[in-house]
PDB file of C-alpha atoms and ligand atoms in Angstrom:
ATOM      1  CA  MET A 127      96.231  84.776 128.689  1.00  0.00           C
ATOM      2  CA  ASN A 128      97.998  85.461 125.402  1.00  0.00           C
ATOM      3  CA  LEU A 129      96.561  82.771 123.147  1.00  0.00           C
ATOM      4  CA  ILE A 130      96.711  81.542 119.561  1.00  0.00           C
ATOM      5  CA  LEU A 131      94.219  79.184 117.899  1.00  0.00           C
ATOM      6  CA  LEU A 132      95.831  77.167 115.139  1.00  0.00           C
ATOM      7  CA  GLY A 133      94.093  74.771 112.757  1.00  0.00           C
ATOM      8  CA  ALA A 134      93.048  74.045 109.195  1.00  0.00           C
ATOM      9  CA  PRO A 135      90.278  76.023 107.494  1.00  0.00           C
ATOM     10  CA  GLY A 136      87.010  74.873 109.064  1.00  0.00           C
ATOM     11  CA  ALA A 137      88.638  73.157 112.059  1.00  0.00           C
ATOM     12  CA  GLY A 138      86.377  75.203 114.355  1.00  0.00           C
ATOM     13  CA  LYS A 139      88.660  78.073 115.364  1.00  0.00           C
ATOM     14  CA  GLY A 140      85.966  80.745 115.120  1.00  0.00           C
ATOM     15  CA  THR A 141      83.389  78.553 116.855  1.00  0.00           C
ATOM     16  CA  GLN A 142      85.677  77.849 119.801  1.00  0.00           C
ATOM     17  CA  ALA A 143      87.000  81.427 119.904  1.00  0.00           C
ATOM     18  CA  SER A 144      83.462  82.760 120.378  1.00  0.00           C
ATOM     19  CA  ARG A 145      83.310  80.705 123.609  1.00  0.00           C
ATOM     20  CA  ILE A 146      86.887  81.055 124.840  1.00  0.00           C
ATOM     21  CA  ALA A 147      87.038  84.864 124.548  1.00  0.00           C
ATOM     22  CA  PRO A 148      84.057  85.625 126.841  1.00  0.00           C
ATOM     23  CA  LYS A 149      85.010  82.899 129.321  1.00  0.00           C
ATOM     24  CA  TYR A 150      88.485  84.337 129.879  1.00  0.00           C
ATOM     25  CA  GLY A 151      87.569  87.985 129.253  1.00  0.00           C
ATOM     26  CA  ILE A 152      89.962  88.516 126.349  1.00  0.00           C
ATOM     27  CA  PRO A 153      89.341  90.001 122.893  1.00  0.00           C
ATOM     28  CA  HIS A 154      88.900  87.619 119.956  1.00  0.00           C
ATOM     29  CA  ILE A 155      91.027  88.784 117.036  1.00  0.00           C
ATOM     30  CA  SER A 156      90.243  87.003 113.768  1.00  0.00           C
ATOM     31  CA  THR A 157      92.273  88.230 110.811  1.00  0.00           C
ATOM     32  CA  GLY A 158      89.782  86.560 108.440  1.00  0.00           C
ATOM     33  CA  ASP A 159      86.890  88.510 110.039  1.00  0.00           C
ATOM     34  CA  ILE A 160      88.889  91.750 109.925  1.00  0.00           C
ATOM     35  CA  PHE A 161      89.651  91.275 106.229  1.00  0.00           C
ATOM     36  CA  ARG A 162      86.018  90.414 105.395  1.00  0.00           C
ATOM     37  CA  GLN A 163      84.788  93.502 107.307  1.00  0.00           C
ATOM     38  CA  GLU A 164      87.254  95.727 105.450  1.00  0.00           C
ATOM     39  CA  MET A 165      86.159  94.191 102.128  1.00  0.00           C
ATOM     40  CA  ALA A 166      82.505  94.880 102.989  1.00  0.00           C
ATOM     41  CA  LYS A 167      83.386  98.506 103.853  1.00  0.00           C
ATOM     42  CA  LYS A 168      85.340  98.781 100.565  1.00  0.00           C
ATOM     43  CA  SER A 169      88.250 100.362 102.471  1.00  0.00           C
ATOM     44  CA  ASP A 170      91.791 100.620 101.081  1.00  0.00           C
ATOM     45  CA  LEU A 171      92.833  97.569 103.068  1.00  0.00           C
ATOM     46  CA  GLY A 172      89.706  95.734 101.871  1.00  0.00           C
ATOM     47  CA  SER A 173      90.563  96.342  98.237  1.00  0.00           C
ATOM     48  CA  GLN A 174      94.190  95.290  98.796  1.00  0.00           C
ATOM     49  CA  VAL A 175      93.228  91.932 100.333  1.00  0.00           C
ATOM     50  CA  GLU A 176      90.076  91.070  98.365  1.00  0.00           C
ATOM     51  CA  SER A 177      91.612  89.087  95.511  1.00  0.00           C
ATOM     52  CA  TYR A 178      93.675  87.009  97.953  1.00  0.00           C
ATOM     53  CA  VAL A 179      90.796  86.180 100.300  1.00  0.00           C
ATOM     54  CA  LYS A 180      88.335  85.367  97.509  1.00  0.00           C
ATOM     55  CA  SER A 181      90.777  83.037  95.752  1.00  0.00           C
ATOM     56  CA  GLY A 182      91.908  81.238  98.919  1.00  0.00           C
ATOM     57  CA  ARG A 183      95.478  82.556  98.841  1.00  0.00           C
ATOM     58  CA  LEU A 184      97.162  84.141 101.826  1.00  0.00           C
ATOM     59  CA  VAL A 185      97.201  87.896 102.139  1.00  0.00           C
ATOM     60  CA  PRO A 186     100.858  89.084 101.981  1.00  0.00           C
ATOM     61  CA  ASP A 187     102.644  88.774 105.325  1.00  0.00           C
ATOM     62  CA  HIS A 188     103.340  92.490 105.703  1.00  0.00           C
ATOM     63  CA  LEU A 189      99.620  93.361 105.506  1.00  0.00           C
ATOM     64  CA  ALA A 190      98.522  90.615 107.915  1.00  0.00           C
ATOM     65  CA  THR A 191     101.211  91.444 110.480  1.00  0.00           C
ATOM     66  CA  GLN A 192     100.522  95.178 110.248  1.00  0.00           C
ATOM     67  CA  VAL A 193      96.837  94.585 111.053  1.00  0.00           C
ATOM     68  CA  VAL A 194      97.637  92.342 114.023  1.00  0.00           C
ATOM     69  CA  VAL A 195     100.418  94.466 115.495  1.00  0.00           C
ATOM     70  CA  GLN A 196      98.122  97.511 115.379  1.00  0.00           C
ATOM     71  CA  ARG A 197      95.288  95.589 117.012  1.00  0.00           C
ATOM     72  CA  LEU A 198      97.522  94.146 119.766  1.00  0.00           C
ATOM     73  CA  GLY A 199      98.626  97.681 120.597  1.00  0.00           C
ATOM     74  CA  GLN A 200      95.100  98.654 121.628  1.00  0.00           C
ATOM     75  CA  PRO A 201      94.297  98.934 125.351  1.00  0.00           C
ATOM     76  CA  ASP A 202      91.821  96.022 125.464  1.00  0.00           C
ATOM     77  CA  CYS A 203      94.657  93.641 124.526  1.00  0.00           C
ATOM     78  CA  ARG A 204      96.932  94.642 127.420  1.00  0.00           C
ATOM     79  CA  HIS A 205      95.599  91.865 129.654  1.00  0.00           C
ATOM     80  CA  GLY A 206      95.422  89.160 127.040  1.00  0.00           C
ATOM     81  CA  PHE A 207      94.151  88.255 123.582  1.00  0.00           C
ATOM     82  CA  LEU A 208      93.004  85.341 121.482  1.00  0.00           C
ATOM     83  CA  LEU A 209      94.397  85.270 117.946  1.00  0.00           C
ATOM     84  CA  ASP A 210      92.358  83.237 115.429  1.00  0.00           C
ATOM     85  CA  GLY A 211      93.890  82.728 111.976  1.00  0.00           C
ATOM     86  CA  PHE A 212      97.155  84.477 112.793  1.00  0.00           C
ATOM     87  CA  PRO A 213      99.986  83.645 112.440  1.00  0.00           C
ATOM     88  CA  ARG A 214      99.649  81.609 109.268  1.00  0.00           C
ATOM     89  CA  THR A 215     103.260  81.509 108.132  1.00  0.00           C
ATOM     90  CA  VAL A 216     106.559  81.117 109.967  1.00  0.00           C
ATOM     91  CA  ALA A 217     107.452  84.661 108.886  1.00  0.00           C
ATOM     92  CA  GLN A 218     104.287  85.978 110.599  1.00  0.00           C
ATOM     93  CA  ALA A 219     105.083  83.961 113.734  1.00  0.00           C
ATOM     94  CA  GLU A 220     108.578  85.431 113.878  1.00  0.00           C
ATOM     95  CA  VAL A 221     107.269  88.991 113.649  1.00  0.00           C
ATOM     96  CA  LEU A 222     104.731  88.236 116.374  1.00  0.00           C
ATOM     97  CA  ASP A 223     107.438  86.734 118.615  1.00  0.00           C
ATOM     98  CA  ARG A 224     109.625  89.783 118.224  1.00  0.00           C
ATOM     99  CA  PHE A 225     106.726  92.133 118.961  1.00  0.00           C
ATOM    100  CA  LEU A 226     105.580  90.235 122.063  1.00  0.00           C
ATOM    101  CA  THR A 227     109.117  89.749 123.382  1.00  0.00           C
ATOM    102  CA  ALA A 228     109.888  93.462 123.027  1.00  0.00           C
ATOM    103  CA  ASP A 229     106.683  94.198 124.933  1.00  0.00           C
ATOM    104  CA  ASN A 230     107.322  91.522 127.597  1.00  0.00           C
ATOM    105  CA  ARG A 231     104.068  89.719 126.790  1.00  0.00           C
ATOM    106  CA  PRO A 232     104.979  86.022 126.359  1.00  0.00           C
ATOM    107  CA  LEU A 233     102.584  83.594 124.709  1.00  0.00           C
ATOM    108  CA  THR A 234     100.607  81.559 127.229  1.00  0.00           C
ATOM    109  CA  SER A 235      99.529  78.793 124.872  1.00  0.00           C
ATOM    110  CA  VAL A 236      98.989  77.839 121.235  1.00  0.00           C
ATOM    111  CA  LEU A 237      95.969  75.572 120.867  1.00  0.00           C
ATOM    112  CA  PHE A 238      96.108  73.385 117.785  1.00  0.00           C
ATOM    113  CA  LEU A 239      92.624  72.171 116.782  1.00  0.00           C
ATOM    114  CA  LYS A 240      93.355  68.896 115.024  1.00  0.00           C
ATOM    115  CA  LEU A 241      90.854  67.650 112.421  1.00  0.00           C
ATOM    116  CA  GLU A 242      90.978  65.152 109.543  1.00  0.00           C
ATOM    117  CA  GLU A 243      90.851  66.701 106.074  1.00  0.00           C
ATOM    118  CA  ALA A 244      87.664  64.839 105.060  1.00  0.00           C
ATOM    119  CA  GLU A 245      85.825  66.328 108.041  1.00  0.00           C
ATOM    120  CA  VAL A 246      87.246  69.778 107.265  1.00  0.00           C
ATOM    121  CA  ILE A 247      85.673  69.582 103.794  1.00  0.00           C
ATOM    122  CA  ASN A 248      82.325  68.382 105.235  1.00  0.00           C
ATOM    123  CA  ARG A 249      82.194  71.224 107.726  1.00  0.00           C
ATOM    124  CA  VAL A 250      83.220  73.993 105.369  1.00  0.00           C
ATOM    125  CA  SER A 251      80.851  72.913 102.587  1.00  0.00           C
ATOM    126  CA  SER A 252      77.861  73.082 104.953  1.00  0.00           C
ATOM    127  CA  ARG A 253      78.886  76.287 106.759  1.00  0.00           C
ATOM    128  CA  ARG A 254      76.599  79.321 106.443  1.00  0.00           C
ATOM    129  CA  GLN A 255      77.192  82.790 107.874  1.00  0.00           C
ATOM    130  CA  CYS A 256      74.819  85.632 108.663  1.00  0.00           C
ATOM    131  CA  GLU A 257      75.493  88.460 106.245  1.00  0.00           C
ATOM    132  CA  ARG A 258      74.372  90.992 108.866  1.00  0.00           C
ATOM    133  CA  CYS A 259      75.926  89.952 112.216  1.00  0.00           C
ATOM    134  CA  GLY A 260      78.475  87.327 111.095  1.00  0.00           C
ATOM    135  CA  ALA A 261      77.087  84.472 113.245  1.00  0.00           C
ATOM    136  CA  VAL A 262      78.256  81.080 111.977  1.00  0.00           C
ATOM    137  CA  TYR A 263      75.980  78.040 111.425  1.00  0.00           C
ATOM    138  CA  ASN A 264      76.315  74.616 109.947  1.00  0.00           C
ATOM    139  CA  LEU A 265      73.456  73.113 107.948  1.00  0.00           C
ATOM    140  CA  VAL A 266      74.304  69.667 109.355  1.00  0.00           C
ATOM    141  CA  THR A 267      75.747  70.145 112.841  1.00  0.00           C
ATOM    142  CA  GLN A 268      74.480  73.583 113.972  1.00  0.00           C
ATOM    143  CA  PRO A 269      71.449  74.400 111.818  1.00  0.00           C
ATOM    144  CA  PRO A 270      69.488  77.649 112.231  1.00  0.00           C
ATOM    145  CA  ARG A 271      65.933  77.365 113.576  1.00  0.00           C
ATOM    146  CA  HIS A 272      64.525  78.810 110.347  1.00  0.00           C
ATOM    147  CA  ALA A 273      66.089  77.833 107.045  1.00  0.00           C
ATOM    148  CA  GLU A 274      68.430  80.501 105.648  1.00  0.00           C
ATOM    149  CA  LEU A 275      67.779  83.003 108.499  1.00  0.00           C
ATOM    150  CA  CYS A 276      69.969  83.963 111.466  1.00  0.00           C
ATOM    151  CA  ASP A 277      68.544  82.943 114.880  1.00  0.00           C
ATOM    152  CA  THR A 278      70.032  86.040 116.507  1.00  0.00           C
ATOM    153  CA  CYS A 279      69.232  88.922 114.152  1.00  0.00           C
ATOM    154  CA  GLY A 280      67.036  87.447 111.389  1.00  0.00           C
ATOM    155  CA  GLY A 281      69.686  88.311 108.761  1.00  0.00           C
ATOM    156  CA  LYS A 282      70.080  86.235 105.611  1.00  0.00           C
ATOM    157  CA  LEU A 283      72.488  83.281 105.782  1.00  0.00           C
ATOM    158  CA  ILE A 284      74.967  83.072 102.953  1.00  0.00           C
ATOM    159  CA  GLN A 285      77.841  80.840 101.902  1.00  0.00           C
ATOM    160  CA  ARG A 286      81.258  82.504 102.104  1.00  0.00           C
ATOM    161  CA  GLU A 287      82.699  82.952  98.638  1.00  0.00           C
ATOM    162  CA  ASP A 288      85.895  81.128  99.655  1.00  0.00           C
ATOM    163  CA  ASP A 289      83.848  78.139 100.905  1.00  0.00           C
ATOM    164  CA  LYS A 290      83.087  77.006  97.349  1.00  0.00           C
ATOM    165  CA  ALA A 291      84.622  73.552  96.704  1.00  0.00           C
ATOM    166  CA  GLU A 292      87.460  74.643  94.378  1.00  0.00           C
ATOM    167  CA  THR A 293      88.580  77.438  96.702  1.00  0.00           C
ATOM    168  CA  VAL A 294      88.462  75.189  99.763  1.00  0.00           C
ATOM    169  CA  LYS A 295      90.865  72.789  98.009  1.00  0.00           C
ATOM    170  CA  LYS A 296      93.209  75.697  97.349  1.00  0.00           C
ATOM    171  CA  ARG A 297      92.979  76.862 100.988  1.00  0.00           C
ATOM    172  CA  LEU A 298      93.856  73.365 102.207  1.00  0.00           C
ATOM    173  CA  LEU A 299      96.932  73.227  99.960  1.00  0.00           C
ATOM    174  CA  VAL A 300      98.014  76.626 101.253  1.00  0.00           C
ATOM    175  CA  TYR A 301      97.461  75.426 104.819  1.00  0.00           C
ATOM    176  CA  ASP A 302      99.596  72.283 104.297  1.00  0.00           C
ATOM    177  CA  ASP A 303     102.325  74.250 102.632  1.00  0.00           C
ATOM    178  CA  LEU A 304     102.590  77.417 104.726  1.00  0.00           C
ATOM    179  CA  THR A 305     100.653  77.063 107.999  1.00  0.00           C
ATOM    180  CA  GLU A 306     101.179  73.467 109.075  1.00  0.00           C
ATOM    181  CA  PRO A 307     104.912  74.100 109.752  1.00  0.00           C
ATOM    182  CA  LEU A 308     103.764  76.285 112.667  1.00  0.00           C
ATOM    183  CA  ILE A 309     102.861  73.133 114.590  1.00  0.00           C
ATOM    184  CA  ALA A 310     106.544  72.154 114.778  1.00  0.00           C
ATOM    185  CA  TYR A 311     107.525  75.777 115.341  1.00  0.00           C
ATOM    186  CA  TYR A 312     105.352  76.195 118.448  1.00  0.00           C
ATOM    187  CA  HIS A 313     106.078  72.668 119.648  1.00  0.00           C
ATOM    188  CA  ALA A 314     109.763  73.604 119.700  1.00  0.00           C
ATOM    189  CA  LEU A 315     108.911  76.686 121.785  1.00  0.00           C
ATOM    190  CA  GLY A 316     107.105  74.449 124.306  1.00  0.00           C
ATOM    191  CA  VAL A 317     103.737  76.219 124.093  1.00  0.00           C
ATOM    192  CA  LEU A 318     101.765  73.893 121.788  1.00  0.00           C
ATOM    193  CA  GLU A 319      98.679  72.052 123.070  1.00  0.00           C
ATOM    194  CA  THR A 320      96.829  69.719 120.696  1.00  0.00           C
ATOM    195  CA  VAL A 321      93.058  69.324 121.015  1.00  0.00           C
ATOM    196  CA  ASP A 322      91.046  66.718 119.092  1.00  0.00           C
ATOM    197  CA  ALA A 323      88.566  68.902 117.171  1.00  0.00           C
ATOM    198  CA  GLY A 324      86.689  65.973 115.632  1.00  0.00           C
ATOM    199  CA  ARG A 325      84.101  65.912 118.431  1.00  0.00           C
ATOM    200  CA  PRO A 326      80.929  67.899 119.066  1.00  0.00           C
ATOM    201  CA  VAL A 327      81.416  71.614 119.816  1.00  0.00           C
ATOM    202  CA  ASP A 328      80.728  71.272 123.570  1.00  0.00           C
ATOM    203  CA  GLU A 329      83.229  68.436 123.935  1.00  0.00           C
ATOM    204  CA  VAL A 330      85.940  70.348 122.093  1.00  0.00           C
ATOM    205  CA  PHE A 331      85.284  73.365 124.313  1.00  0.00           C
ATOM    206  CA  ALA A 332      85.496  71.221 127.460  1.00  0.00           C
ATOM    207  CA  ALA A 333      88.893  69.928 126.302  1.00  0.00           C
ATOM    208  CA  VAL A 334      90.066  73.481 125.628  1.00  0.00           C
ATOM    209  CA  VAL A 335      88.951  74.642 129.078  1.00  0.00           C
ATOM    210  CA  LYS A 336      90.817  71.724 130.644  1.00  0.00           C
ATOM    211  CA  VAL A 337      94.008  73.055 129.072  1.00  0.00           C
ATOM    212  CA  LEU A 338      93.351  76.740 129.748  1.00  0.00           C
ATOM    213  CA  ASP A 339      91.911  76.751 133.275  1.00  0.00           C
ATOM    214  CA  PRO A 340      95.192  75.769 134.995  1.00  0.00           C
ATOM    215  CA  LEU A 341      97.079  78.348 132.879  1.00  0.00           C
ATOM    216  CA  SER A 342      94.579  81.080 133.773  1.00  0.00           C
ATOM    217  CA  ARG A 343      95.259  80.529 137.486  1.00  0.00           C
ATOM    218  CA  LYS A 344      99.050  81.003 137.131  1.00  0.00           C
TER     219      LYS A 344
HETATM  220  P1  AP5 B 546      89.783  82.760 107.921  1.00  0.00           P
HETATM  221  O1  AP5 B 546      88.494  83.405 108.036  1.00  0.00           O
HETATM  222  O2  AP5 B 546      90.732  82.785 109.078  1.00  0.00           O
HETATM  223  O3  AP5 B 546      89.528  81.270 107.449  1.00  0.00           O
HETATM  224  P2  AP5 B 546      90.127  79.871 107.928  1.00  0.00           P
HETATM  225  O4  AP5 B 546      91.351  79.835 108.763  1.00  0.00           O
HETATM  226  O5  AP5 B 546      90.229  79.154 106.657  1.00  0.00           O
HETATM  227  O6  AP5 B 546      89.127  79.389 108.947  1.00  0.00           O
HETATM  228  P3  AP5 B 546      87.607  79.320 108.772  1.00  0.00           P
HETATM  229  O7  AP5 B 546      86.987  80.631 109.153  1.00  0.00           O
HETATM  230  O8  AP5 B 546      87.286  78.778 107.404  1.00  0.00           O
HETATM  231  O9  AP5 B 546      87.221  78.149 109.781  1.00  0.00           O
HETATM  232  P4  AP5 B 546      87.231  78.019 111.352  1.00  0.00           P
HETATM  233  O10 AP5 B 546      88.377  77.160 111.773  1.00  0.00           O
HETATM  234  O11 AP5 B 546      87.067  79.350 112.017  1.00  0.00           O
HETATM  235  O12 AP5 B 546      85.917  77.142 111.515  1.00  0.00           O
HETATM  236  P5  AP5 B 546      84.435  77.526 112.016  1.00  0.00           P
HETATM  237  O13 AP5 B 546      84.444  77.724 113.485  1.00  0.00           O
HETATM  238  O14 AP5 B 546      83.831  78.595 111.157  1.00  0.00           O
HETATM  239  O15 AP5 B 546      90.610  83.344 106.690  1.00  0.00           O
HETATM  240  C1  AP5 B 546      89.991  83.567 105.435  1.00  0.00           C
HETATM  241  C2  AP5 B 546      91.032  84.119 104.461  1.00  0.00           C
HETATM  242  O16 AP5 B 546      91.563  85.361 104.965  1.00  0.00           O
HETATM  243  C3  AP5 B 546      92.261  83.236 104.221  1.00  0.00           C
HETATM  244  O17 AP5 B 546      92.032  82.236 103.254  1.00  0.00           O
HETATM  245  C4  AP5 B 546      93.282  84.288 103.754  1.00  0.00           C
HETATM  246  O18 AP5 B 546      93.034  84.667 102.424  1.00  0.00           O
HETATM  247  C5  AP5 B 546      92.957  85.482 104.638  1.00  0.00           C
HETATM  248  N1  AP5 B 546      93.724  85.478 105.899  1.00  0.00           N
HETATM  249  C6  AP5 B 546      93.220  85.395 107.171  1.00  0.00           C
HETATM  250  N2  AP5 B 546      94.204  85.449 108.077  1.00  0.00           N
HETATM  251  C7  AP5 B 546      95.373  85.578 107.375  1.00  0.00           C
HETATM  252  C8  AP5 B 546      96.736  85.686 107.749  1.00  0.00           C
HETATM  253  N3  AP5 B 546      97.120  85.629 109.033  1.00  0.00           N
HETATM  254  N4  AP5 B 546      97.668  85.789 106.776  1.00  0.00           N
HETATM  255  C9  AP5 B 546      97.307  85.833 105.478  1.00  0.00           C
HETATM  256  N5  AP5 B 546      96.023  85.737 105.033  1.00  0.00           N
HETATM  257  C10 AP5 B 546      95.065  85.604 105.983  1.00  0.00           C
HETATM  258  O19 AP5 B 546      83.697  76.125 111.732  1.00  0.00           O
HETATM  259  C11 AP5 B 546      83.513  75.650 110.401  1.00  0.00           C
HETATM  260  C12 AP5 B 546      82.115  75.006 110.296  1.00  0.00           C
HETATM  261  O20 AP5 B 546      82.065  73.838 111.126  1.00  0.00           O
HETATM  262  C13 AP5 B 546      80.950  75.906 110.779  1.00  0.00           C
HETATM  263  O21 AP5 B 546      79.840  75.645 109.980  1.00  0.00           O
HETATM  264  C14 AP5 B 546      80.706  75.447 112.238  1.00  0.00           C
HETATM  265  O22 AP5 B 546      79.345  75.636 112.604  1.00  0.00           O
HETATM  266  C15 AP5 B 546      81.072  73.956 112.153  1.00  0.00           C
HETATM  267  N6  AP5 B 546      81.678  73.426 113.375  1.00  0.00           N
HETATM  268  C16 AP5 B 546      82.612  74.041 114.161  1.00  0.00           C
HETATM  269  N7  AP5 B 546      82.997  73.225 115.153  1.00  0.00           N
HETATM  270  C17 AP5 B 546      82.309  72.067 114.994  1.00  0.00           C
HETATM  271  C18 AP5 B 546      82.292  70.818 115.710  1.00  0.00           C
HETATM  272  N8  AP5 B 546      83.080  70.612 116.795  1.00  0.00           N
HETATM  273  N9  AP5 B 546      81.478  69.837 115.270  1.00  0.00           N
HETATM  274  C19 AP5 B 546      80.694  70.043 114.163  1.00  0.00           C
HETATM  275  N10 AP5 B 546      80.645  71.184 113.450  1.00  0.00           N
HETATM  276  C20 AP5 B 546      81.469  72.195 113.857  1.00  0.00           C
END
């Protein structure tokens, strides 16, 4: 199962990935999470990507592809992977194709989580994340049991810096401009599956499983 999750910011990629990865026993690789972890560690990579991530612009292709190619080379990815937030440009997709083809690891499926822009803005503006363990909540649709505290580890819930209204608008423009063309790209390759992401989390997951279960038996 070599999978990609595609969708606008806030479409629910991370939420679904945290269910898909354990169900199919594959690692969840989120470039956004990797960049945020590196920024928190104040590593070289973190300082190179920080201004891009905080302002809602894309990190340069060569840095994003380098991170993913290195990660896909690790042993836990040999039997499958779930990419979340990568690729985000046609140039990134082409590098990924070349890498996977050379390694004889064809893509199994690209799941496009389709969501209206108004709902994207609603979801992102009410998202909160645990600053300690990274768990994701939504003040409206998936609230924590105790206000501002993580159910799992008790860490403080914060708003991501790039979830502020102005930055979200910028991220959506970047998505329309650079990432949306990937829908046609993967459609042409015959691997695209579209899932209506405008439903409750469990229903979206059930639709995803309906697509993936038959593929996992091949
Ligand atoms: P990244 O972290 O990948 O951000 P994103 O793609 O904008 O996606 P999000 O994390 O915002 O949303 P999501 O789709 O995972 O939604 P979630 O499940 O949290 O990237 C951040 C930045 O890193 C980029 O802007 C860029 O700078 C850089 N970057 C990353 N990858 C890159 C790359 N390849 N190239 C270049 N730069 C890159 O859900 C959102 C909210 O909705 C949550 O509150 C959740 O609880 C709620 N929710 C989820 N599903 C549902 C549902 N079905 N019903 C109701 N509520 C729901």
